[in-house]
Coordinates of C-alpha atoms and ligand atoms in Angstrom, one line a residue:
M1 CA 15.0 26.9 -11.2
K2 CA 14.8 24.7 -7.0
K3 CA 18.1 22.6 -6.5
V4 CA 16.4 19.5 -4.6
C5 CA 17.8 16.4 -3.4
V6 CA 15.9 12.9 -2.7
V7 CA 17.4 10.4 -0.3
G8 CA 16.2 7.0 -0.6
T9 CA 15.2 5.8 -4.5
G10 CA 11.6 3.7 -3.7
Y11 CA 7.9 3.3 -4.2
V12 CA 7.8 7.9 -2.0
G13 CA 11.2 8.5 -2.9
L14 CA 10.6 8.3 -7.2
V15 CA 7.6 9.0 -7.5
T16 CA 8.2 12.2 -5.3
G17 CA 11.8 12.8 -7.4
A18 CA 10.2 12.6 -10.5
C19 CA 6.3 14.4 -9.8
L20 CA 8.9 17.8 -8.2
S21 CA 11.1 17.6 -11.4
D22 CA 8.1 17.7 -13.3
L23 CA 7.2 20.5 -11.9
G24 CA 10.4 22.2 -13.1
N25 CA 12.1 21.8 -10.2
E26 CA 15.9 20.5 -11.3
V27 CA 16.5 17.1 -8.9
V28 CA 18.9 14.3 -8.0
C29 CA 18.1 11.2 -7.1
L30 CA 19.7 9.1 -4.3
D31 CA 19.8 5.8 -3.2
I32 CA 22.7 3.9 -1.9
V33 CA 21.9 0.6 -3.8
E34 CA 23.5 1.0 -6.9
A35 CA 21.5 -1.9 -9.0
K36 CA 18.6 0.6 -8.7
I37 CA 20.7 2.9 -9.5
E38 CA 21.9 1.2 -12.2
R39 CA 18.8 0.4 -13.8
L40 CA 17.0 4.0 -13.0
R41 CA 20.2 5.0 -15.3
A42 CA 19.0 2.7 -18.0
G43 CA 15.7 3.8 -17.7
E44 CA 14.1 0.3 -16.8
M45 CA 11.6 1.5 -13.1
P46 CA 12.8 -0.8 -10.2
I47 CA 9.0 -0.9 -9.3
Y48 CA 5.7 -1.1 -10.9
E49 CA 3.8 2.2 -10.9
P50 CA 1.4 3.3 -13.1
G51 CA 2.5 6.2 -15.1
L52 CA 6.0 6.4 -13.7
E53 CA 8.5 4.8 -16.2
P54 CA 6.7 8.4 -19.2
L55 CA 6.1 10.5 -16.1
V56 CA 10.7 9.2 -15.2
R57 CA 11.5 8.9 -19.3
R58 CA 10.3 12.4 -19.7
N59 CA 12.4 14.1 -16.9
V60 CA 15.9 12.9 -17.5
S61 CA 15.5 14.0 -20.6
K62 CA 14.4 17.0 -20.6
G63 CA 18.1 17.4 -18.4
R64 CA 15.7 18.4 -15.2
L65 CA 16.3 14.5 -14.0
R66 CA 19.5 12.7 -12.4
F67 CA 19.9 10.3 -10.0
T68 CA 22.6 9.3 -8.7
T69 CA 24.7 6.9 -5.4
D70 CA 27.1 9.6 -4.5
Y71 CA 25.9 12.1 -1.6
A72 CA 28.7 14.3 -2.3
E73 CA 27.0 15.1 -6.2
A74 CA 23.3 14.6 -4.6
V75 CA 23.3 17.0 -2.0
R76 CA 26.4 19.8 -2.7
D77 CA 24.0 21.9 -4.4
A78 CA 21.2 21.4 -2.8
D79 CA 18.7 24.3 -1.1
Y80 CA 16.3 21.5 -0.4
C81 CA 17.1 17.5 0.2
F82 CA 14.2 15.2 1.5
I83 CA 14.2 12.3 3.7
A84 CA 12.3 9.5 1.6
V85 CA 14.2 6.2 3.2
N86 CA 12.2 3.7 4.8
T87 CA 11.3 3.2 8.4
P88 CA 9.8 -0.5 8.5
S89 CA 9.3 -2.1 12.6
K90 CA 12.2 -2.6 13.9
A91 CA 13.4 -6.8 14.0
G92 CA 11.4 -8.4 16.2
G93 CA 9.5 -5.0 17.6
D94 CA 7.2 -3.0 16.8
A95 CA 8.6 0.0 17.3
A96 CA 9.5 2.2 14.3
D97 CA 13.7 0.8 13.3
M98 CA 14.9 4.8 12.3
S99 CA 18.2 3.4 11.9
Y100 CA 17.7 4.1 7.9
V101 CA 16.7 7.8 8.8
E102 CA 19.9 8.4 10.7
R103 CA 22.3 7.2 8.7
A104 CA 20.6 9.0 5.7
A105 CA 20.3 11.9 8.4
A106 CA 24.4 11.9 9.5
S107 CA 25.3 11.3 5.1
I108 CA 23.0 14.5 3.8
A109 CA 25.4 16.6 7.1
E110 CA 28.3 15.5 6.4
H111 CA 28.2 16.4 2.0
V112 CA 26.3 20.4 2.8
T113 CA 27.8 22.9 1.8
R114 CA 24.7 26.2 2.0
D115 CA 22.3 25.9 3.8
V116 CA 19.4 23.6 3.5
I117 CA 16.4 22.5 4.7
I118 CA 16.2 19.1 5.2
I119 CA 12.5 17.7 4.7
N120 CA 11.4 14.2 7.0
K121 CA 8.9 12.8 4.0
S122 CA 9.1 8.7 5.8
T123 CA 6.7 7.8 8.0
M124 CA 8.5 8.3 11.4
P125 CA 8.1 8.6 14.9
V126 CA 6.5 12.0 16.5
G127 CA 9.3 13.7 18.3
S128 CA 11.4 12.5 14.8
G129 CA 12.0 16.3 14.1
D130 CA 14.8 17.1 16.8
L131 CA 16.4 13.5 15.6
V132 CA 17.1 14.5 12.7
S133 CA 18.6 17.9 13.3
S134 CA 20.3 16.4 16.1
I135 CA 22.3 13.7 13.7
A136 CA 22.9 17.4 11.5
K137 CA 24.0 19.3 13.1
K138 CA 26.3 16.9 14.8
N139 CA 27.3 15.8 11.9
L140 CA 28.2 18.9 9.1
R141 CA 31.5 20.0 8.5
D142 CA 31.5 24.1 8.3
P143 CA 29.5 25.1 12.1
R144 CA 28.7 28.2 9.9
L145 CA 26.0 26.7 7.4
T146 CA 22.3 26.6 9.0
I147 CA 20.0 23.4 8.4
S148 CA 16.9 23.9 9.0
V149 CA 14.5 20.4 9.3
V150 CA 10.5 20.0 8.0
S151 CA 8.3 17.0 8.7
N152 CA 6.6 17.2 5.5
P153 CA 4.7 13.5 5.4
E154 CA 3.3 11.2 2.0
F155 CA -0.1 10.5 2.7
L156 CA 0.0 8.4 -1.6
R157 CA -0.9 5.8 -2.4
E158 CA 0.6 2.4 -4.3
G159 CA -1.1 2.0 -7.5
S160 CA -1.5 5.3 -7.4
A161 CA 1.2 7.2 -6.3
V162 CA 2.5 9.0 -9.4
H163 CA -1.7 10.6 -9.6
D164 CA -1.4 11.6 -5.6
F165 CA 1.1 13.1 -5.3
L166 CA 0.8 15.3 -7.6
Q167 CA -3.1 16.2 -6.9
P168 CA -2.4 16.3 -3.3
D169 CA -6.2 15.9 -0.5
R170 CA -3.5 18.6 1.5
V171 CA -0.3 18.0 1.9
V172 CA 1.4 18.8 5.5
L173 CA 4.7 20.6 6.4
G174 CA 5.5 21.4 9.8
S175 CA 8.4 23.0 11.6
Y176 CA 9.3 25.6 14.1
D177 CA 10.8 27.1 11.6
P178 CA 8.6 28.5 10.1
A179 CA 10.6 30.0 7.4
A180 CA 11.7 26.9 6.4
A181 CA 8.3 24.9 6.3
R182 CA 6.1 27.7 3.9
R183 CA 9.8 27.2 1.6
V184 CA 9.5 24.0 1.5
G185 CA 5.6 25.1 0.8
E186 CA 6.8 27.1 -2.3
L187 CA 7.8 23.4 -3.8
Y188 CA 3.4 21.8 -3.5
I189 CA 2.2 26.1 -5.4
P190 CA 2.0 24.5 -9.0
L191 CA -0.3 21.4 -7.0
R192 CA -2.9 24.3 -6.1
A193 CA -3.8 21.9 -3.1
P194 CA -4.4 22.6 0.8
I195 CA -1.4 23.5 2.2
V196 CA -1.5 23.2 6.3
I197 CA 1.7 24.2 8.4
T198 CA 2.0 23.3 12.1
D199 CA 4.8 22.8 14.5
L200 CA 6.8 19.8 13.7
Y201 CA 5.2 17.3 16.7
T202 CA 1.9 17.9 14.8
A203 CA 3.0 16.7 11.7
E204 CA 4.5 13.6 12.9
M205 CA 1.5 13.1 14.2
I206 CA -1.5 13.5 11.1
K207 CA 0.5 10.7 9.1
Y208 CA -0.1 8.4 12.1
A209 CA -3.5 9.1 12.9
S210 CA -4.7 9.4 9.2
N211 CA -3.2 5.9 8.6
A212 CA -4.4 4.2 11.8
F213 CA -7.7 5.3 10.7
L214 CA -8.5 4.3 7.5
A215 CA -7.0 1.2 9.4
T216 CA -9.6 1.3 11.8
K217 CA -12.5 1.8 8.6
I218 CA -10.9 -1.4 7.3
S219 CA -11.3 -3.5 9.9
F220 CA -14.3 -1.5 11.1
I221 CA -16.0 -2.9 8.1
N222 CA -14.1 -6.4 8.6
E223 CA -15.5 -7.0 12.3
I224 CA -19.3 -5.8 10.0
A225 CA -18.7 -7.9 7.7
R226 CA -18.1 -11.2 9.3
I227 CA -21.0 -9.9 11.7
C228 CA -23.0 -9.7 8.3
D229 CA -22.1 -14.2 6.5
L230 CA -23.2 -15.2 10.9
L231 CA -27.3 -12.9 10.0
G232 CA -27.1 -13.4 6.5
A233 CA -26.5 -9.5 5.7
D234 CA -24.6 -8.1 2.2
V235 CA -21.3 -6.0 4.0
K236 CA -21.1 -3.9 0.1
E237 CA -24.8 -2.9 0.4
V238 CA -25.0 -2.8 4.2
A239 CA -21.2 -0.5 3.0
A240 CA -22.9 1.2 0.5
G241 CA -25.5 2.3 3.4
M242 CA -23.4 3.9 4.9
G243 CA -21.4 4.6 2.3
Y244 CA -24.2 8.3 1.6
D245 CA -24.3 9.7 4.7
K246 CA -21.3 12.3 4.1
R247 CA -20.1 11.7 8.0
I248 CA -18.7 8.6 7.2
G249 CA -18.2 8.5 3.7
R250 CA -17.8 5.3 1.1
A251 CA -14.5 5.1 1.0
F252 CA -12.0 2.0 3.1
L253 CA -15.4 0.2 4.1
D254 CA -14.5 -2.3 1.8
A255 CA -14.5 -6.1 3.4
G256 CA -11.7 -8.2 2.0
L257 CA -8.8 -9.6 3.9
G258 CA -7.7 -6.9 5.9
Y259 CA -4.6 -3.9 5.5
G260 CA -1.8 -5.1 4.1
G261 CA 1.6 -3.2 2.3
S262 CA 4.7 -1.4 4.0
C263 CA 2.5 1.1 6.0
F264 CA -0.5 1.4 8.0
P265 CA 0.4 -2.5 10.0
K266 CA 3.7 -0.9 10.6
D267 CA 2.4 2.7 11.9
V268 CA 0.0 1.4 13.5
K269 CA 2.4 -1.0 15.2
A270 CA 4.6 2.2 15.6
L271 CA 1.9 4.5 16.9
A272 CA 0.7 1.1 19.7
H273 CA 4.2 1.5 20.5
M274 CA 4.0 5.1 21.5
A275 CA 1.2 5.4 23.3
D276 CA 3.0 2.2 24.8
E277 CA 5.5 3.9 25.9
A278 CA 4.1 7.7 27.0
G279 CA 2.5 5.0 29.4
L280 CA -1.6 4.6 27.7
H281 CA -2.5 1.9 26.7
P282 CA -4.6 1.3 22.8
Q283 CA -7.2 -0.2 23.7
L284 CA -8.6 0.8 19.6
L285 CA -5.3 -0.3 17.8
D286 CA -5.2 -2.7 19.2
A287 CA -8.3 -4.2 18.6
V288 CA -8.1 -3.3 15.1
M289 CA -4.5 -5.3 14.6
K290 CA -5.8 -8.1 16.6
I291 CA -9.3 -8.4 13.2
N292 CA -6.5 -7.7 11.0
K293 CA -5.3 -10.4 12.2
D294 CA -7.4 -12.8 12.4
Q295 CA -9.0 -11.9 8.7
R296 CA -6.3 -13.4 6.8
H297 CA -7.1 -16.3 8.3
V298 CA -11.6 -16.7 6.7
V299 CA -9.8 -17.4 3.9
I300 CA -9.3 -20.7 5.3
D301 CA -12.1 -21.4 7.5
K302 CA -14.2 -21.6 4.7
L303 CA -12.2 -22.8 2.7
Q304 CA -12.7 -25.8 5.2
A305 CA -16.5 -25.4 5.3
A306 CA -16.1 -25.9 1.5
L307 CA -13.7 -28.6 1.3
G308 CA -13.4 -30.4 4.7
E309 CA -10.7 -30.2 7.3
A310 CA -8.4 -31.6 5.1
L311 CA -6.9 -30.0 2.7
A312 CA -3.4 -31.4 1.7
G313 CA -3.7 -32.9 -1.8
K314 CA -6.2 -29.7 -2.4
I315 CA -5.1 -27.7 -5.8
V316 CA -5.8 -24.7 -4.5
A317 CA -5.4 -22.0 -7.5
V318 CA -4.6 -18.4 -5.6
L319 CA -5.3 -15.2 -8.6
G320 CA -3.6 -12.0 -6.9
L321 CA -0.7 -12.2 -5.4
A322 CA 0.5 -8.3 -3.7
F323 CA -1.5 -6.8 -0.8
K324 CA -3.3 -4.2 -3.3
D325 CA -3.9 -4.1 -6.9
N326 CA -2.0 -2.6 -9.9
T327 CA 0.7 -2.5 -7.3
D328 CA 4.0 -4.8 -7.4
D329 CA 4.5 -5.0 -4.1
M330 CA 4.1 -7.7 -1.7
R331 CA 5.4 -6.2 2.0
E332 CA 2.7 -7.5 4.4
A333 CA 0.5 -8.6 1.6
P334 CA -2.7 -11.3 2.9
S335 CA -1.1 -13.6 0.5
I336 CA 2.2 -14.4 2.1
D337 CA 0.5 -15.4 5.7
I338 CA -2.7 -17.8 3.2
I339 CA 0.0 -18.8 1.3
Q340 CA 1.3 -21.0 3.9
W341 CA -1.2 -21.6 5.8
L342 CA -2.1 -24.3 3.2
T343 CA 0.5 -24.9 1.8
E344 CA 1.6 -26.1 5.6
E345 CA -2.3 -27.7 5.8
G346 CA -0.7 -30.0 2.4
A347 CA -2.6 -28.2 -0.4
E348 CA -0.9 -27.0 -4.0
V349 CA -0.7 -23.0 -4.7
R350 CA -0.8 -22.7 -7.8
A351 CA -0.3 -19.0 -8.4
F352 CA -0.8 -15.9 -10.2
D353 CA -1.1 -12.2 -10.9
P354 CA -0.7 -10.0 -13.8
V355 CA 2.7 -8.4 -12.2
A356 CA 3.8 -8.6 -9.1
T357 CA 5.0 -13.1 -9.1
E358 CA 8.8 -11.9 -9.6
T359 CA 8.5 -10.1 -6.0
A360 CA 5.7 -12.9 -4.6
Q361 CA 8.6 -16.0 -5.6
V362 CA 11.2 -12.8 -3.0
A363 CA 8.5 -13.2 -1.1
L364 CA 8.3 -16.2 -0.1
P365 CA 10.6 -18.5 -0.6
G366 CA 11.0 -22.2 0.1
R367 CA 7.3 -22.3 -0.5
A368 CA 6.4 -24.8 -3.3
V369 CA 4.3 -22.1 -5.1
T370 CA 3.4 -23.1 -8.5
Y371 CA 3.8 -19.4 -10.8
C372 CA 1.5 -19.4 -14.2
E373 CA 1.1 -17.6 -16.6
D374 CA -2.3 -16.7 -16.2
E375 CA -5.3 -17.4 -14.7
Y376 CA -6.9 -20.5 -16.4
E377 CA -3.2 -21.9 -16.0
A378 CA -4.1 -21.3 -12.2
A379 CA -8.0 -23.1 -12.1
E380 CA -6.3 -26.6 -14.0
N381 CA -7.7 -29.3 -12.1
A382 CA -7.8 -26.9 -8.6
D383 CA -10.4 -28.1 -6.3
A384 CA -11.1 -24.6 -5.4
I385 CA -10.2 -21.6 -7.2
V386 CA -9.4 -17.9 -4.2
V387 CA -8.9 -14.1 -5.4
L388 CA -6.2 -12.0 -3.0
T389 CA -6.1 -9.2 -4.7
E390 CA -8.3 -6.8 -5.9
W391 CA -7.3 -6.4 -9.9
K392 CA -8.7 -5.0 -11.7
Q393 CA -8.5 -7.3 -14.6
F394 CA -10.3 -10.4 -12.9
L395 CA -12.9 -9.1 -13.8
E396 CA -12.6 -9.6 -17.2
I397 CA -12.4 -12.8 -16.6
D398 CA -14.4 -15.5 -18.6
M399 CA -16.0 -17.3 -15.9
E400 CA -17.5 -20.0 -17.2
R401 CA -14.3 -21.1 -18.7
L402 CA -12.4 -20.8 -15.6
R403 CA -14.2 -22.7 -13.3
R404 CA -14.3 -25.3 -17.2
Q405 CA -10.7 -25.5 -15.8
M406 CA -11.3 -27.0 -12.5
R407 CA -11.0 -30.3 -11.3
D408 CA -14.3 -31.2 -11.2
P409 CA -16.8 -27.6 -12.6
E410 CA -20.4 -29.3 -11.8
K411 CA -20.3 -30.4 -8.2
G412 CA -17.4 -28.9 -6.8
A413 CA -16.1 -25.3 -8.2
V414 CA -15.5 -23.0 -5.5
L415 CA -14.9 -19.9 -5.5
V416 CA -13.9 -17.9 -2.6
D417 CA -13.5 -14.4 -3.5
G418 CA -11.5 -12.7 -1.1
R419 CA -12.5 -9.2 -2.2
N420 CA -15.6 -9.5 -2.6
L421 CA -15.3 -8.9 -6.8
Y422 CA -17.7 -11.1 -8.2
D423 CA -21.7 -11.0 -8.2
P424 CA -22.8 -14.0 -5.8
E425 CA -26.2 -14.7 -7.1
E426 CA -24.4 -13.8 -10.9
M427 CA -21.8 -16.6 -9.3
T428 CA -24.4 -19.3 -8.2
R429 CA -25.6 -19.3 -11.2
L430 CA -22.6 -20.2 -13.7
G431 CA -22.3 -23.2 -11.2
F432 CA -19.6 -22.3 -8.2
H433 CA -20.0 -22.6 -4.7
Y434 CA -18.9 -19.1 -4.1
Q435 CA -17.6 -17.4 -1.0
G436 CA -17.3 -13.5 -0.5
I437 CA -16.4 -12.2 2.7
G438 CA -19.3 -10.6 4.0
R439 CA -22.1 -11.2 1.6
G440 CA -25.0 -13.6 3.8
N441 CA -23.4 -16.8 4.1
G442 CA -25.7 -18.1 1.2
R443 CA -28.7 -17.5 2.9
R444 CA -30.0 -14.2 1.6
R445 CA -32.6 -14.2 0.2
S446 CA -32.7 -12.6 -3.5
V447 CA -34.3 -9.3 -3.1
L448 CA -35.1 -9.3 -7.0
S449 CA -36.6 -13.7 -6.9
N450 CA -38.7 -12.3 -4.1
G451 CA -40.6 -10.0 -6.7
A452 CA -39.6 -7.3 -5.2
A453 CA -38.5 -4.1 -6.9
P454 CA -34.5 -3.2 -6.8
S455 CA -33.1 -0.8 -4.0
S456 CA -31.8 1.9 -5.0
V457 CA -28.8 1.1 -3.7
E458 CA -29.3 -2.4 -6.0
R459 CA -30.2 0.6 -8.4
D460 CA -26.7 2.7 -8.5
E461 CA -24.4 0.2 -8.0
R462 CA -25.9 -1.1 -11.4
A463 CA -25.7 2.2 -13.2
Ligands
NAD501 P1 11.1 1.8 -0.5 O1 11.7 0.7 0.9 O2 10.4 1.3 -1.7 O3 11.4 3.0 -0.3 C1 13.0 3.5 0.5 C2 14.4 3.1 -0.3 O4 15.4 4.2 0.5 C3 15.5 2.1 -0.5 O5 15.5 2.3 -2.4 C4 16.0 2.0 0.3 O6 17.0 1.6 -0.6 C5 16.6 3.7 0.5 N1 17.2 3.8 1.7 C6 17.8 3.1 2.7 N2 19.1 4.1 3.2 C7 19.5 4.0 2.4 C8 20.5 6.3 2.7 N3 20.9 5.9 3.7 N4 20.6 6.6 1.9 C9 20.2 6.5 1.3 N5 19.2 5.6 0.5 C10 19.2 4.8 0.4 O7 10.3 2.2 1.1 P2 8.8 3.8 0.7 O8 7.4 2.2 0.6 O9 9.3 4.3 -0.7 O10 8.6 4.1 1.7 C11 9.4 5.4 2.6 C12 8.9 6.0 3.4 O11 7.6 6.8 3.0 C13 8.8 5.7 4.4 O12 9.2 5.4 5.6 C14 7.1 5.0 4.6 O13 6.6 4.7 5.2 C15 6.7 6.5 3.9 N6 5.9 6.7 2.9 C16 5.4 5.1 1.9 C17 3.8 5.2 1.0 C18 4.1 4.3 -0.2 O14 3.1 3.9 0.3 N7 4.7 3.0 -0.1 C19 3.6 5.9 1.3 C20 3.8 7.5 2.2 C21 4.6 6.9 3.4

């Protein structure tokens, strides 16, 4: 049984610790936030992540998973110490704030009593492995001990984190100590995933390049969506038609409100900053960030087009607050900017999210938002409904009932679908003034109403 310590018990650390214990390792998860560790010890999850609670419960009961705030206890016997602490943007800047990593590395080194491998799982700028290595060496109590550093970036997605950790597309390990990288690889053998072993800097870069590429796909399709709105094409069908091409792929071509969350925004910024510092102007990354920032405002533009410039006094029902479905994470959620703009305009906001109400209240302090129990309550007396998160349960809504909740269901039922969840023709038939993102903005003529056969894409979507 391998002994593993995971430092930082957030989305990545807790999932890593729980999954590694499920693979048969003895794992101690450590955090400096006592309340978090107390909740975990009491069997409560500090975050919402599908499948996590039973996984934690099973491994705690088998004695393979523990939680602590005590570095001495966590690190003492460990063969492997994962660093999974946060690396946010520096306050008021673009670079990654490495202070949490630096503290974690120093604390690990102060408490090791045997040779250990430090594994950098947090997303860290290229070169951070050297930083962690030098901090660790400086803080070692016993100079006879050796610490190796391996970069092992994480690619899991919130909302499917347990699944993604246990079924990764690949495991990336980078080190200047190939034997240490191979030993870390042993932890992942049961997952039967391709293991890519590189040098330290290359592994660190693979993570940033991967996130930047996915963010680029999102901004690309959002720009196409804006062109579609002007020219009368439907971006959903465009994406489906593009996605059949294996060189392109369908993933991350969903037009909407742009990327949010704790990773893409800060990682694209940090990569651009690294390029700038190294003397290269990152033109593409700058455009990706600019498009993403502007995309959120599309919701306000569409509301103003439907309700008139002045939104003061209008009631807007917001469906979905989390930055994506299946999570309660509000970090960099488009809903934060959109609700801020709405309330600044004087609109009244009634919001509903299946799991993120508590985190939203923290993320939106001082904003006059009425948090509702369900979608129908949010829609009460509303002049417009806006969908900001792609929760699958929003597809189950009784749309007729939702419309009847609104202030003027017959003539004034404005629906701005920021995630393209609904079929424009169906919503129009139900009596909504429907606006999606890049759905042709009402200019599109229905293929079916022209008497033509449905396209193969339409047939596939219905299957
Ligand atoms: P998080 O904020 O949810 O969790 C970080 C945890 O580290 C917190 O509980 C915090 O209290 C703890 N911490 C901070 N300093 C500490 C210290 N010195 N000692 C012990 N604990 C400490 O962050 P997260 O979302 O889990 O992300 C962690 C890292 O993983 C980041 O670098 C992130 O970019 C990367 N990452 C995140 C995701 C994701 O989907 N969230 C995916 C891939 C990679």
